[in-house]
Short mmCIF file of C-alpha atoms and ligand atoms in Angstrom, two decimals:
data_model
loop_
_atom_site.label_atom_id
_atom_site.label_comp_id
_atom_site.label_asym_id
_atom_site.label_seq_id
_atom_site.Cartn_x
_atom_site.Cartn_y
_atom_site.Cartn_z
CA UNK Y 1 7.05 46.83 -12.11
CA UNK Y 2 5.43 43.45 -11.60
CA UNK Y 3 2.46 42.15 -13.71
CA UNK Y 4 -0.14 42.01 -10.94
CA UNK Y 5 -2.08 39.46 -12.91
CA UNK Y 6 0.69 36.95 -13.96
CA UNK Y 7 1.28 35.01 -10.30
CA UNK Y 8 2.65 31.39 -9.54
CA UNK Y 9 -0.34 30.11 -7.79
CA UNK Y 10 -4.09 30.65 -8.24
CA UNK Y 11 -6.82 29.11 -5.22
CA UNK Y 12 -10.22 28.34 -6.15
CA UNK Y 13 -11.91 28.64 -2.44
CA UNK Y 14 -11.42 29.89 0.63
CA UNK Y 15 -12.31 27.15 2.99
CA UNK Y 16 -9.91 25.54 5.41
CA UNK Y 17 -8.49 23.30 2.54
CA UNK Y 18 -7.72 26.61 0.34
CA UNK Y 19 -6.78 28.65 2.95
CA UNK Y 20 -4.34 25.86 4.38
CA UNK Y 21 -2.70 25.54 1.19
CA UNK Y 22 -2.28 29.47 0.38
CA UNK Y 23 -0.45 28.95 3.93
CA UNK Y 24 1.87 26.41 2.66
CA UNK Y 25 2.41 27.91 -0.73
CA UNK Y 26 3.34 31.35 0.71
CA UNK Y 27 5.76 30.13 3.35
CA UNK Y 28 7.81 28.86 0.12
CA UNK Y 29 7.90 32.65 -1.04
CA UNK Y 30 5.33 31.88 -4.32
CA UNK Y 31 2.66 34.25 -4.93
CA UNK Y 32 -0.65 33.44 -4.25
CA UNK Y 33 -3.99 34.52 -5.16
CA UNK Y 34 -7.52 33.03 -4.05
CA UNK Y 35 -10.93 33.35 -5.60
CA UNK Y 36 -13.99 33.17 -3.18
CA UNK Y 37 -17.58 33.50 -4.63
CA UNK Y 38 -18.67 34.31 -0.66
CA UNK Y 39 -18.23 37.45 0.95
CA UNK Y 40 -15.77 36.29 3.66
CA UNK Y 41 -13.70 33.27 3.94
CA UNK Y 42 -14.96 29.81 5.69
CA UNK Y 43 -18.32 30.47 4.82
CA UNK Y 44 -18.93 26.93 2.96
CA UNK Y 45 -18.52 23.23 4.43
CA UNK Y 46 -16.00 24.63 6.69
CA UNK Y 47 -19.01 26.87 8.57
CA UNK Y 48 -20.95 24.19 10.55
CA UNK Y 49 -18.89 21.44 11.13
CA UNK Y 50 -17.85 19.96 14.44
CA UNK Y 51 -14.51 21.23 14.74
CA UNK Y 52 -12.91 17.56 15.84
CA UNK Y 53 -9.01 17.15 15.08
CA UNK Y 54 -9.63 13.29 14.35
CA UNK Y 55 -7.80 10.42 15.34
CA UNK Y 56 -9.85 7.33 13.70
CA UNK Y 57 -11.29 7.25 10.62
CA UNK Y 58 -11.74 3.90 8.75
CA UNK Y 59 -10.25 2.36 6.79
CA UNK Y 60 -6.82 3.18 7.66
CA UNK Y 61 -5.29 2.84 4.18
CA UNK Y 62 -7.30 5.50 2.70
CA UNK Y 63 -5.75 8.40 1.79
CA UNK Y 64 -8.72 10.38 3.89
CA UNK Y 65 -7.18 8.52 6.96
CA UNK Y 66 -3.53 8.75 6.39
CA UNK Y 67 -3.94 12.38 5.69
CA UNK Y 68 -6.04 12.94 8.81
CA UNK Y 69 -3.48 11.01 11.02
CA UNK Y 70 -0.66 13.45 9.36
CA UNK Y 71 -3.17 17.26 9.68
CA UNK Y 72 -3.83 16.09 13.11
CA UNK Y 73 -0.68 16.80 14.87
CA UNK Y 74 0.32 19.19 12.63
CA UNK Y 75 -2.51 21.45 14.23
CA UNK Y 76 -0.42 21.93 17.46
CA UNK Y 77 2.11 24.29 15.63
CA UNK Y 78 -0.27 25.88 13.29
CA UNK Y 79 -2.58 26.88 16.12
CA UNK Y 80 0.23 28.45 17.87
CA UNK Y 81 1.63 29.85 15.45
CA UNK Y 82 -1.31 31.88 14.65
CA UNK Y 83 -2.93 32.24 18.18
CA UNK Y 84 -6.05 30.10 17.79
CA UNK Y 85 -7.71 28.30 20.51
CA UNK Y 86 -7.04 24.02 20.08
CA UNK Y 87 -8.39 21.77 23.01
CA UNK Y 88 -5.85 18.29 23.53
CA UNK Y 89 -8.66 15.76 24.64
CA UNK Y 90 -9.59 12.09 24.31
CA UNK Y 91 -12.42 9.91 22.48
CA UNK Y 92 -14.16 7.69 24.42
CA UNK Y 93 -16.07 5.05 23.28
CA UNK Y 94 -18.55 3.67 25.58
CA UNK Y 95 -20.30 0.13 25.95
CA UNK Y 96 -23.79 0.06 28.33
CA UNK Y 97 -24.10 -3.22 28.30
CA UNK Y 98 -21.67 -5.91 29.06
CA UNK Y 99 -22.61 -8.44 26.32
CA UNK Y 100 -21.11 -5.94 24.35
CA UNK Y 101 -17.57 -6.37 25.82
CA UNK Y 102 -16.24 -9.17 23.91
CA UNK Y 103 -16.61 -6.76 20.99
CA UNK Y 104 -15.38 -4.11 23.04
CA UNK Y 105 -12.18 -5.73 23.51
CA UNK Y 106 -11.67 -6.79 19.57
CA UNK Y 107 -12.04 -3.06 18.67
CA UNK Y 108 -9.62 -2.20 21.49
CA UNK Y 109 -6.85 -4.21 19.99
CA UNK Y 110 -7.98 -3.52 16.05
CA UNK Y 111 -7.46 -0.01 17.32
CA UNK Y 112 -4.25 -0.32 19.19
CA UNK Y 113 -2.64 -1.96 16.48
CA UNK Y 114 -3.39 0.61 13.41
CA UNK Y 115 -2.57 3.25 16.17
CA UNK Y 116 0.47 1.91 17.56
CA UNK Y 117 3.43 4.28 17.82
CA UNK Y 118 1.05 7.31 17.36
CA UNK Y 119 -1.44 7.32 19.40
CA UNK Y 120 -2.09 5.93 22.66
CA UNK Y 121 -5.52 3.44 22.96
CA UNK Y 122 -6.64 2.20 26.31
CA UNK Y 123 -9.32 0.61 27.73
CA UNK Y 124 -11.09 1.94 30.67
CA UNK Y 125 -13.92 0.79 33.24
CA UNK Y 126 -16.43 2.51 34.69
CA UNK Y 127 -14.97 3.94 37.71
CA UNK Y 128 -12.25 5.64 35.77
CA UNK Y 129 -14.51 6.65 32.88
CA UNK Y 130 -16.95 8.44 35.58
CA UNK Y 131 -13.67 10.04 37.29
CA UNK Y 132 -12.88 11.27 34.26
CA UNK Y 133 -16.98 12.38 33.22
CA UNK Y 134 -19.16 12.53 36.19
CA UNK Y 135 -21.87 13.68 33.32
CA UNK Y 136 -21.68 9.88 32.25
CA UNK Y 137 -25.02 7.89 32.91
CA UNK Y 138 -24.61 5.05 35.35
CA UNK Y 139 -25.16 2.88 32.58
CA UNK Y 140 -22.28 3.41 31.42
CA UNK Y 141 -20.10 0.04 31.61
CA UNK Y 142 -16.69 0.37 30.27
CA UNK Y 143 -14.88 1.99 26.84
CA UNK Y 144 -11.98 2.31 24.96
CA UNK Y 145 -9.75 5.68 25.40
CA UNK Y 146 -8.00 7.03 22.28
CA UNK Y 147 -5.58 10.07 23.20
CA UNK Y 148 -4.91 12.40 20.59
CA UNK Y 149 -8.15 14.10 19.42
CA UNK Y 150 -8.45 17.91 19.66
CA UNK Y 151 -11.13 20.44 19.35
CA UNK Y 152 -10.54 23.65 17.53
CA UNK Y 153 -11.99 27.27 17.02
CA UNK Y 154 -12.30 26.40 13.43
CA UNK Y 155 -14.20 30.26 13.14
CA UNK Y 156 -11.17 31.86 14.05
CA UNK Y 157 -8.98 29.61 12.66
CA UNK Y 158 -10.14 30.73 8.97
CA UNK Y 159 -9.74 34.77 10.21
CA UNK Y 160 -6.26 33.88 11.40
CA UNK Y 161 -5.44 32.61 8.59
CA UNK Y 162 -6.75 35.06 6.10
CA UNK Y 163 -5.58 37.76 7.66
CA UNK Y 164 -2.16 36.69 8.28
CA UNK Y 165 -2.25 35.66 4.38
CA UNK Y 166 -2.98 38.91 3.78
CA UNK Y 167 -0.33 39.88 5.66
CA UNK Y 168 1.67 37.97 3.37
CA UNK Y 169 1.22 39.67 0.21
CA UNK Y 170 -1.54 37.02 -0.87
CA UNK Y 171 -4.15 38.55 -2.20
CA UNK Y 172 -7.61 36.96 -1.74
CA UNK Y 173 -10.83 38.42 -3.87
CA UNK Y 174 -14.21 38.20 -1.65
CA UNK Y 175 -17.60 38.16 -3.91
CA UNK Y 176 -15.17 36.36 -6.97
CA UNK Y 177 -16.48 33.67 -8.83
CA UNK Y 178 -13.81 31.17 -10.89
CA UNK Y 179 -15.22 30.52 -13.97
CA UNK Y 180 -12.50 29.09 -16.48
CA UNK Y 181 -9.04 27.87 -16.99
CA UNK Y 182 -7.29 27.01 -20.08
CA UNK Y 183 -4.32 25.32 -19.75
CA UNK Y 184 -1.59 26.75 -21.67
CA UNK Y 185 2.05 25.66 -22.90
CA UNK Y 186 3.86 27.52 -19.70
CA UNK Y 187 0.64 29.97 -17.90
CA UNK Y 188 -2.56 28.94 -17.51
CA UNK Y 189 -5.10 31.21 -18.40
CA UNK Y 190 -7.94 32.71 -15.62
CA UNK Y 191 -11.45 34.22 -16.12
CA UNK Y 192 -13.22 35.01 -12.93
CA UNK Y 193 -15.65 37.66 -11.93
CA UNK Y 194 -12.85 39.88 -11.00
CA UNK Y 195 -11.06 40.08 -14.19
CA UNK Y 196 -7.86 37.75 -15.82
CA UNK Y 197 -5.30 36.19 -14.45
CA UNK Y 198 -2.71 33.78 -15.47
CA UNK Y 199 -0.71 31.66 -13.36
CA UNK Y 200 1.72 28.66 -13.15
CA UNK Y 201 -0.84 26.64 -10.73
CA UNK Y 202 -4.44 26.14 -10.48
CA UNK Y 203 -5.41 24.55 -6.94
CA UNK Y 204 -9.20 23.57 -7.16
CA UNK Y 205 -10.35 23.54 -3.37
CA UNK Y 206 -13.72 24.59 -3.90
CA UNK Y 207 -15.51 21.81 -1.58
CA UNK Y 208 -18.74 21.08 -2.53
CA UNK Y 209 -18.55 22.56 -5.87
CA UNK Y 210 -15.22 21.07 -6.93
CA UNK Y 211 -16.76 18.59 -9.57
CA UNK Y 212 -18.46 21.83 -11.25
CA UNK Y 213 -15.05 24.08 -10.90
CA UNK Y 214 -12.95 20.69 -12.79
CA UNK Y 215 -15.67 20.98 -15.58
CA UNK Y 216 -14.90 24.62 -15.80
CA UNK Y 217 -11.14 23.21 -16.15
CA UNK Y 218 -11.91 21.08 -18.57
CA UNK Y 219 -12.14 17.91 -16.71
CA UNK Y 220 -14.74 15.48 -16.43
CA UNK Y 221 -15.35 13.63 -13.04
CA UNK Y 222 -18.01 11.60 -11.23
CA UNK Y 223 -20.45 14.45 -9.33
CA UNK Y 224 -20.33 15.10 -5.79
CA UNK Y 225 -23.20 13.56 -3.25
CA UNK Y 226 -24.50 16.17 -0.66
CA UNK Y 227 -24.69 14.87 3.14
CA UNK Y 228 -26.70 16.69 5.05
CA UNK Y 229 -25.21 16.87 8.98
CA UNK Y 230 -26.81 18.28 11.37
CA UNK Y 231 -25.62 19.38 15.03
CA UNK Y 232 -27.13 20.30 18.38
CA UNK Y 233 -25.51 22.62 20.22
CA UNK Y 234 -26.01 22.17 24.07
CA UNK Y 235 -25.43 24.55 27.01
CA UNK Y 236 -26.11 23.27 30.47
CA UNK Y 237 -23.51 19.96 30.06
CA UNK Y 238 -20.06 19.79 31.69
CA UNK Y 239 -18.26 16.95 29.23
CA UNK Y 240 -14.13 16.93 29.08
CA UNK Y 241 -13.55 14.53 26.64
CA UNK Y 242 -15.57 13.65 22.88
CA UNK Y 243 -17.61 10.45 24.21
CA UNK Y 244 -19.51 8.17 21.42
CA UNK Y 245 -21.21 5.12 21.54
CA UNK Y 246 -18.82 2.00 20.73
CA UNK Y 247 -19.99 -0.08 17.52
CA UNK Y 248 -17.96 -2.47 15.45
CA UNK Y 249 -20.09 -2.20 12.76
CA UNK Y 250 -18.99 1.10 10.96
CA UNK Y 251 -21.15 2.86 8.40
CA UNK Y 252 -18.96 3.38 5.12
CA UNK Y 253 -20.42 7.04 5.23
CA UNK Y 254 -19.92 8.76 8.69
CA UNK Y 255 -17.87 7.82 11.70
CA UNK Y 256 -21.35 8.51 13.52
CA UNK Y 257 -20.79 11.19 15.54
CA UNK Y 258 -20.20 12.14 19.39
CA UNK Y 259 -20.94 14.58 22.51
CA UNK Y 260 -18.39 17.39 21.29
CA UNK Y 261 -17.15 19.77 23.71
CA UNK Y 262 -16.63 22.93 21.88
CA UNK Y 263 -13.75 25.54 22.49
CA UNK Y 264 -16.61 28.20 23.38
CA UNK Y 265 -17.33 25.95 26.55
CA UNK Y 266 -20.64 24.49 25.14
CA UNK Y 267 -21.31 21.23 24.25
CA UNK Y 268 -21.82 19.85 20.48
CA UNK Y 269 -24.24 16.81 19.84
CA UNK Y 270 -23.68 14.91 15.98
CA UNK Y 271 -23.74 15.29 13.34
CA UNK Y 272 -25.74 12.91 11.35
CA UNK Y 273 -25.97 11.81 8.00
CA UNK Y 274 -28.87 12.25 5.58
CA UNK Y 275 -28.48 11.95 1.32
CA UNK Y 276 -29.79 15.16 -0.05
CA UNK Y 277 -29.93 15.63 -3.98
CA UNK Y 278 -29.61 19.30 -3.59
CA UNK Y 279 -26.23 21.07 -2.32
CA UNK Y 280 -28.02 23.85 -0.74
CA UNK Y 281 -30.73 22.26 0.80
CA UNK Y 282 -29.37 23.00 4.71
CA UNK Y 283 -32.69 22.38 6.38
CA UNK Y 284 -32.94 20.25 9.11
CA UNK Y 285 -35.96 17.95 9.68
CA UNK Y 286 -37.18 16.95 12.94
CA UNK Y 287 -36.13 13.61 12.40
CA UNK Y 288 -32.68 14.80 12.55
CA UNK Y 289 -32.95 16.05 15.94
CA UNK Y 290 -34.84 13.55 17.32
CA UNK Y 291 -32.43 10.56 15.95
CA UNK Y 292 -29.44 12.71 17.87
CA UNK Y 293 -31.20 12.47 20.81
CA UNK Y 294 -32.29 9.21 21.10
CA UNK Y 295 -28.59 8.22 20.06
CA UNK Y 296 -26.29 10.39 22.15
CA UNK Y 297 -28.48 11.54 25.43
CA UNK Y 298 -28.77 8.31 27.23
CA UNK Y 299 -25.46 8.20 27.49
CA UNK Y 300 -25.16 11.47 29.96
CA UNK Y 301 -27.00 11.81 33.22
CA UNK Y 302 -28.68 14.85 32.15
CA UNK Y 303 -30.41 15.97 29.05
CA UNK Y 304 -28.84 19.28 27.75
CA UNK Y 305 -30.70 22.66 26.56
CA UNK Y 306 -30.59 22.87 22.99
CA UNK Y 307 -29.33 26.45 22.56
CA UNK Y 308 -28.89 26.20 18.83
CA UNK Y 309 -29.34 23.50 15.98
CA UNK Y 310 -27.54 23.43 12.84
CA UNK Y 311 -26.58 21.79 9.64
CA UNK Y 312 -23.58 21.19 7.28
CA UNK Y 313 -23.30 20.02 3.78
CA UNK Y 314 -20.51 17.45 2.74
CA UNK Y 315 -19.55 16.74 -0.41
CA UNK Y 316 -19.48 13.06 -0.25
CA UNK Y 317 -17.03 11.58 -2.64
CA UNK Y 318 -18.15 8.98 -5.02
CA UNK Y 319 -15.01 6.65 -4.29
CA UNK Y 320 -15.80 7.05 -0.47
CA UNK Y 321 -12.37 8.78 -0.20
CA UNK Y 322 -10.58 12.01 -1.18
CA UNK Y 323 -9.14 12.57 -4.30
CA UNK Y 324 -6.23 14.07 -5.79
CA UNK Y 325 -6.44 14.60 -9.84
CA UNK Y 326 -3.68 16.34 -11.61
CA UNK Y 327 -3.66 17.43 -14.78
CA UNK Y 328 -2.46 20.09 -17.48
CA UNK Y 329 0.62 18.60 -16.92
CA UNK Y 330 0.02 18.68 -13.03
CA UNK Y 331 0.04 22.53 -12.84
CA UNK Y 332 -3.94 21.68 -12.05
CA UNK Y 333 -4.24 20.29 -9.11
CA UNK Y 334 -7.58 19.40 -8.17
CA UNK Y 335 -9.29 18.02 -4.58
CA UNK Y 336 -12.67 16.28 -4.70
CA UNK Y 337 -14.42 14.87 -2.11
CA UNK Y 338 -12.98 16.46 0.60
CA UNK Y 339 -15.89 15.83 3.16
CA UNK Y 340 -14.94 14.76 7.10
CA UNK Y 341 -11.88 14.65 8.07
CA UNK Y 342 -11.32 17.48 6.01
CA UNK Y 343 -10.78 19.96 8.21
CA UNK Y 344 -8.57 17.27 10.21
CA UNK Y 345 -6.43 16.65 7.30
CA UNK Y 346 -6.02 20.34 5.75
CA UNK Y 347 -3.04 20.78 6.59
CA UNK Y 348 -1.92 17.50 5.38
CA UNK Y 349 -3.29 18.02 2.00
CA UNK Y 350 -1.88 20.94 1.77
CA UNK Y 351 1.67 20.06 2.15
CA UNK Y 352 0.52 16.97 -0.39
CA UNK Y 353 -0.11 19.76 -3.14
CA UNK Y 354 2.60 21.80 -1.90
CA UNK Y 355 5.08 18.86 -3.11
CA UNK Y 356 2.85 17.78 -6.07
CA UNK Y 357 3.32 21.58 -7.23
CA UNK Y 358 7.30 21.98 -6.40
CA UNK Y 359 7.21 18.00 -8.15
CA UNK Y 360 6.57 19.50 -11.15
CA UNK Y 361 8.64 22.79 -11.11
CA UNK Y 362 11.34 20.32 -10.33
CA UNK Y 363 10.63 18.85 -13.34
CA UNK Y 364 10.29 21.63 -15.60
C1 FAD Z 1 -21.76 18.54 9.64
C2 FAD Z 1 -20.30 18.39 9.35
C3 FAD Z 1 -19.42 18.12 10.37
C4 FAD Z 1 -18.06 17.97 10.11
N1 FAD Z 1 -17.20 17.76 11.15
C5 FAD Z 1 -15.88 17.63 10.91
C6 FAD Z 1 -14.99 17.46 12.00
O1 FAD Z 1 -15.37 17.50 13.16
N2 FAD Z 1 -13.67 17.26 11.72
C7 FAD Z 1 -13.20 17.21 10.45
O2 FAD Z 1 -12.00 16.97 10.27
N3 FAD Z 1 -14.02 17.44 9.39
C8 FAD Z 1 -15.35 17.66 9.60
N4 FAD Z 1 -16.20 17.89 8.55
C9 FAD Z 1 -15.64 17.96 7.20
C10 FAD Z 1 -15.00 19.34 6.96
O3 FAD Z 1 -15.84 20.35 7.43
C11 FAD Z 1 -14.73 19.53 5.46
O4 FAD Z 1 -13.99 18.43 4.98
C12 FAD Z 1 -13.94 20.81 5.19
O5 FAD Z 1 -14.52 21.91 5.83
C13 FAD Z 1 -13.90 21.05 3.69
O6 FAD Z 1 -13.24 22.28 3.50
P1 FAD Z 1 -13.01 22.83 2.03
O7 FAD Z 1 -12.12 24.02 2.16
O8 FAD Z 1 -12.60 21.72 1.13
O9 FAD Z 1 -14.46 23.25 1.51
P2 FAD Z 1 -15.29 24.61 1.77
O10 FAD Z 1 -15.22 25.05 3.16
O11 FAD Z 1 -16.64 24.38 1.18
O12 FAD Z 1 -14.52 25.69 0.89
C14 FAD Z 1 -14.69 25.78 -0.50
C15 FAD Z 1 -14.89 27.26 -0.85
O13 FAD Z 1 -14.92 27.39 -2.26
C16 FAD Z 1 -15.83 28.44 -2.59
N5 FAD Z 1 -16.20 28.25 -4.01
C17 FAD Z 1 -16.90 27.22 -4.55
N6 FAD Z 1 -17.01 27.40 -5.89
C18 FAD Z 1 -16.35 28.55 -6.20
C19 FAD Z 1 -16.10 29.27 -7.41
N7 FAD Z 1 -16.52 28.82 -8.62
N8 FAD Z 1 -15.40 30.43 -7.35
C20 FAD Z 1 -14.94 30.91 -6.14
N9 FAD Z 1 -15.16 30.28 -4.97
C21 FAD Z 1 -15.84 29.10 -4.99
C22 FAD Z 1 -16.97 28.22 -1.61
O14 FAD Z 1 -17.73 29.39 -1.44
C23 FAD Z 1 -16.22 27.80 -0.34
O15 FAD Z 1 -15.96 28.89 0.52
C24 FAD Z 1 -17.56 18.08 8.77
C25 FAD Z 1 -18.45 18.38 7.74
C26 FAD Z 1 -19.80 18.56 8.01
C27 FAD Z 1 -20.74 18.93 6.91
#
């Protein structure tokens, strides 16, 4: 009989990042197990985010973007596979005044050139952009088009997934807090909540506490900033496609957000982007809503209702991008600063540690 606690791969997290790697690791036949402190899976960053399948994020040579541009098609298959809901849908940034074209037209052709081969990038004028959202205020004066983007049910995206896991023969412990690993010659060595393990591969995908989980590995890093996001949800607002305002002028933090429609048929406003020092410090602050508004409504023709209003914590990494550290002779594989795209470039990342982790069996 099998040792139940000797397996080849152990997850810290059940977020999109963990969950998309336990996906990866078990279609290769190697036995999984994940920890999650929560009750159910999906219940950290990964519960109120936007649920955009990304196209741009700058700079385009960060690993964050690369990865992004690889999860995002990669979704089509995934979400078939397991019968969740994705939307196919454009990003449309908008212009509403036309001294603002000249610029218009630069980030057109910055855009069309990163994207080239990938992604189609077009610009559009106001007739066509009105066809294509009569919600759009007259103000409106012309955009650029990016094809590509999606919308997904990220909610049951994470019960897909566990329970086909499940399925699987992984075996994922709800209410389970990680809290060691020593690295050994061959096994590394497991204390959690739920008893002792020992495995061939530690994947850290714990989110916002992944700089806490590395120190319980052993391993020092720079700590994790909280960004507080916070969404409006709308009903009342008929919008096909994810429509922002156009800048040129990027902040390094947040793409800035956009009028989301949602795979539930309502209408996402955000988020935003706020410092916090505290990583569970979710509340919103009037100032929140009232900078989405004055942002994102004068861009529609009607005002939405405001059916429901809620926040997200990233964990903002302190190199602006993710990162990958491997250690214990790269059977600890570790993910920091995993904050938006994240959810875009899961799967991505997970096939990245899927090869780190076969790299090094490879290897010896
Ligand atoms: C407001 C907002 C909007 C966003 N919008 C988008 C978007 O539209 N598109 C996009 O691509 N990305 C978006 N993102 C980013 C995206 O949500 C994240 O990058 C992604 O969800 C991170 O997933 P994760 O699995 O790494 O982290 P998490 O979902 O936080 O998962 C980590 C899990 O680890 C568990 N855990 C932590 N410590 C321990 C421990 N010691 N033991 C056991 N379990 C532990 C936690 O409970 C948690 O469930 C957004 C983020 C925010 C905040």
């Amino acid at each position: 009989m099998k040792d139940e606690s000797i397996v080849d791969v152990a997850i810290v997290g059940a977020g999109i990042v963990g969950l998309m790697c336990a996906y990866f690791f078990v279609a290769e036949g190697y036995r999984v197990i994940i920890f999650e402190k929560e009750q159910e899976a999906g219940q950290g960053v990964t519960k109120n985010q936007s649920g955009v399948i990304h196209v741009v994020q700058l700079p385009f040579n960060s690993l964050k973007s690369k990865l992004a541009r690889r999860g995002n098609p990669m979704y089509d298959d995934i979400c078939k596979r397991l019968g969740v809901k994705l939307k196919r849908l454009s990003a449309l940034l908008v212009i509403n005044k036309i001294a603002s074209y000249p610029a218009l037209i630069i980030g057109y052709l910055y855009l069309r050139l990163n994207l080239r081969g990938n992604f189609k990038v077009s610009l559009v004028g106001k007739k066509t952009l009105q066809k294509m959202e009569p919600e759009l205020s007259d103000s409106v004066k012309a955009g650029i088009k990016i094809d590509g983007y999606g919308v997904v049910d990220t909610e049951g995206m994470v019960g897909r997934l566990s329970n086909f896991l499940q399925n699987k023969g992984a075996r994922i412990f709800f209410g389970c807090e990680f809290l060691s690993g020593s690295c050994g010659d061959e096994l590394i060595q497991i204390r959690s909540s739920c008893g002792e393990f020992k495995t061939r591969f530690i994947v850290n995908a714990s989110g916002l506490y992944s700089d806490e989980v590395c120190k319980r590995l052993g391993l020092e890093v720079a700590k994790l900033t909280p960004g507080l996001g916070v969404m409006l949800e709308c009903s009342g607002l008929q919008v096909n496609n994810i429509i922002a305002p156009f800048s040129l002028i990027q902040s390094e933090r947040t793409k800035g957000g956009g009028i989301i429609p949602t795979t539930k048929g309502t209408v996402s406003i955000g988020p935003t982007l706020r410092l916090i020092d505290d990583k569970k410090a979710y509340k919103v602050d009037d100032r929140d809503i009232i900078s989405l508004k004055k942002k994102f409504f004068p861009l529609l023709k009607h005002e939405g209702d405001v059916v429901r209003v809620y926040s997200g914590v990233r964990p903002l990494s302190p190199t602006g991008d993710f990162m990958v550290y491997s250690f214990c002779n790269g059977r600890i594989i570790s993910l920091l600063g995993i904050e938006s795209p994240g959810l875009t470039a899961a799967p991505a990342i997970a096939e990245h540690v899927l090869l780190l982790a076969k790299q090094r069996s490879d290897s010896g």
